[in-house]
XYZ file of C-alpha atoms in Angstrom:
175
model
C 3.335 62.451 -32.775
C 0.199 63.713 -34.459
C -3.274 62.762 -33.277
C -3.851 60.809 -36.502
C -0.721 58.692 -35.974
C -1.521 58.166 -32.302
C -5.070 56.991 -33.078
C -3.785 54.732 -35.855
C -1.278 53.222 -33.432
C -4.039 52.639 -30.875
C -6.279 51.002 -33.508
C -3.418 48.739 -34.608
C -2.716 47.811 -30.996
C -6.362 46.966 -30.366
C -6.519 44.818 -33.502
C -3.310 42.962 -32.713
C -3.704 42.538 -28.970
C -7.391 41.832 -28.603
C -8.174 40.047 -31.850
C -5.147 38.571 -33.589
C -2.865 37.627 -30.683
C -5.356 35.335 -28.880
C -5.933 33.465 -32.149
C -2.204 33.122 -32.805
C -1.517 32.064 -29.225
C -4.017 29.196 -29.240
C -2.661 26.251 -31.270
C -6.151 24.811 -31.809
C -7.758 27.978 -33.143
C -8.402 28.703 -36.815
C -8.279 32.242 -38.176
C -11.292 33.111 -40.311
C -10.077 35.524 -42.981
C -13.526 37.017 -43.609
C -14.060 37.667 -39.907
C -10.552 39.145 -39.589
C -11.286 41.480 -42.508
C -14.644 42.588 -41.065
C -13.153 43.234 -37.612
C -10.205 45.070 -39.193
C -12.519 47.266 -41.281
C -14.600 48.045 -38.203
C -11.590 48.880 -36.025
C -9.734 51.001 -38.580
C -12.985 52.528 -39.871
C -13.902 53.443 -36.301
C -10.462 54.950 -35.793
C -10.821 57.056 -38.942
C -14.383 58.112 -38.111
C -13.383 59.099 -34.586
C -10.521 61.136 -36.011
C -12.832 62.900 -38.487
C -15.536 63.475 -35.883
C -13.374 64.656 -33.017
C -10.378 66.396 -34.544
C -11.501 67.889 -37.841
C -14.266 70.285 -38.842
C -15.522 68.094 -41.718
C -18.528 66.859 -39.759
C -21.472 69.153 -39.056
C -22.883 66.895 -36.297
C -23.069 68.064 -32.707
C -20.823 66.583 -30.002
C -23.517 64.352 -28.530
C -24.297 62.708 -31.880
C -20.617 62.190 -32.628
C -20.048 60.557 -29.242
C -23.101 58.312 -29.702
C -21.924 57.099 -33.117
C -18.417 56.356 -31.829
C -19.810 54.583 -28.748
C -22.048 52.376 -30.916
C -19.091 51.571 -33.167
C -16.890 50.629 -30.197
C -19.656 48.401 -28.794
C -20.085 46.693 -32.182
C -16.329 46.052 -32.376
C -16.288 44.644 -28.832
C -19.278 42.432 -29.679
C -17.520 41.018 -32.729
C -14.216 40.446 -30.945
C -15.490 38.861 -27.751
C -18.816 37.215 -28.580
C -18.693 36.563 -32.354
C -22.476 36.653 -32.901
C -22.225 36.077 -36.658
C -21.324 32.731 -38.173
C -18.717 33.328 -40.840
C -18.365 30.557 -43.455
C -15.745 27.951 -42.552
C -14.469 28.113 -46.107
C -12.446 31.176 -45.015
C -10.797 29.370 -42.081
C -7.035 28.953 -42.167
C -4.833 27.212 -39.655
C -1.828 29.351 -38.764
C 1.486 27.576 -39.201
C 3.201 27.022 -35.861
C 6.423 28.803 -36.834
C 4.636 31.672 -38.536
C 2.542 32.187 -35.380
C 5.687 32.170 -33.233
C 7.333 34.723 -35.536
C 4.275 36.992 -35.521
C 3.923 36.748 -31.732
C 7.614 37.633 -31.325
C 7.175 40.616 -33.654
C 4.145 41.775 -31.638
C 6.143 41.438 -28.407
C 9.045 43.430 -29.888
C 6.541 46.011 -31.170
C 5.087 46.393 -27.652
C 8.537 46.742 -26.103
C 9.632 49.363 -28.662
C 6.429 51.358 -28.258
C 6.536 51.177 -24.473
C 10.141 52.421 -24.373
C 8.913 55.765 -25.707
C 6.231 56.084 -23.040
C 6.631 57.261 -19.461
C 4.671 54.420 -17.848
C 6.054 51.670 -20.052
C 5.876 49.016 -17.357
C 2.069 49.202 -17.350
C 1.847 48.383 -21.074
C 4.317 45.530 -20.747
C 2.560 44.139 -17.675
C -0.806 44.232 -19.415
C 0.049 42.510 -22.670
C 3.398 40.737 -22.540
C 2.420 37.792 -20.268
C -0.353 36.560 -22.545
C 1.915 36.845 -25.590
C 4.740 35.002 -23.791
C 2.271 32.332 -22.728
C 1.078 32.027 -26.329
C 4.666 31.721 -27.542
C 5.401 28.932 -25.082
C 2.132 27.156 -25.916
C 3.045 27.231 -29.601
C 6.550 25.950 -28.848
C 5.590 22.738 -27.077
C 2.668 20.585 -26.083
C 4.128 20.196 -22.584
C 3.858 23.946 -22.034
C 0.129 23.711 -22.748
C -0.282 21.009 -20.105
C 1.798 23.151 -17.734
C -0.580 26.108 -18.180
C -3.605 23.939 -17.559
C -2.023 22.662 -14.342
C -0.718 26.132 -13.280
C -3.385 28.756 -13.967
C -1.450 31.443 -12.056
C 1.441 31.457 -14.525
C 0.475 34.894 -15.907
C 0.700 36.268 -12.376
C 4.196 34.788 -12.033
C 5.168 36.354 -15.363
C 3.860 39.766 -14.288
C 5.826 39.610 -11.021
C 9.003 38.503 -12.828
C 8.653 41.309 -15.417
C 8.157 43.817 -12.600
C 11.234 42.525 -10.735
C 13.296 42.579 -13.952
C 12.177 46.139 -14.657
C 13.073 47.192 -11.110
C 16.539 45.573 -11.313
C 17.151 47.070 -14.759
C 16.288 50.589 -13.568
C 18.466 50.256 -10.435
C 21.458 49.068 -12.505
C 20.955 51.945 -14.942
C 21.387 54.588 -12.212
């Protein structure tokens, strides 16, 4: 896999897992198309700039300047994803259809499983991201699941332990 493809895959993963998946998982959240476009442009623009700066000779800047620019870009992306300091017009808000959100969350989960199968430490990727996606799927499936999560805040921990046990059993049966 080339560096360009690897960085593109990482940028896509960041966009899906840290921005889009939490919105899809929460049934009461609206997706603002303008905000999604701005965050997407920042993430994929940052990925492309980091590729140009670090792995090509197109830039005449020194290493310190390149690292500073990329660090500022990453901080701006994190600010937009986690704190949302700008108020985007509500005219761009859309409510994600329940079944469409379930389908997209399932596709993201399958994407994570397929990607992690090609990696050596696949269990780490699955343990990091799968529980929140599974929780989002169940929350979208029924209102009772939402009440269950409110009453049982340690459910993600239970999911992580069950995934780890399943992985362990699967690897022992494979040998």
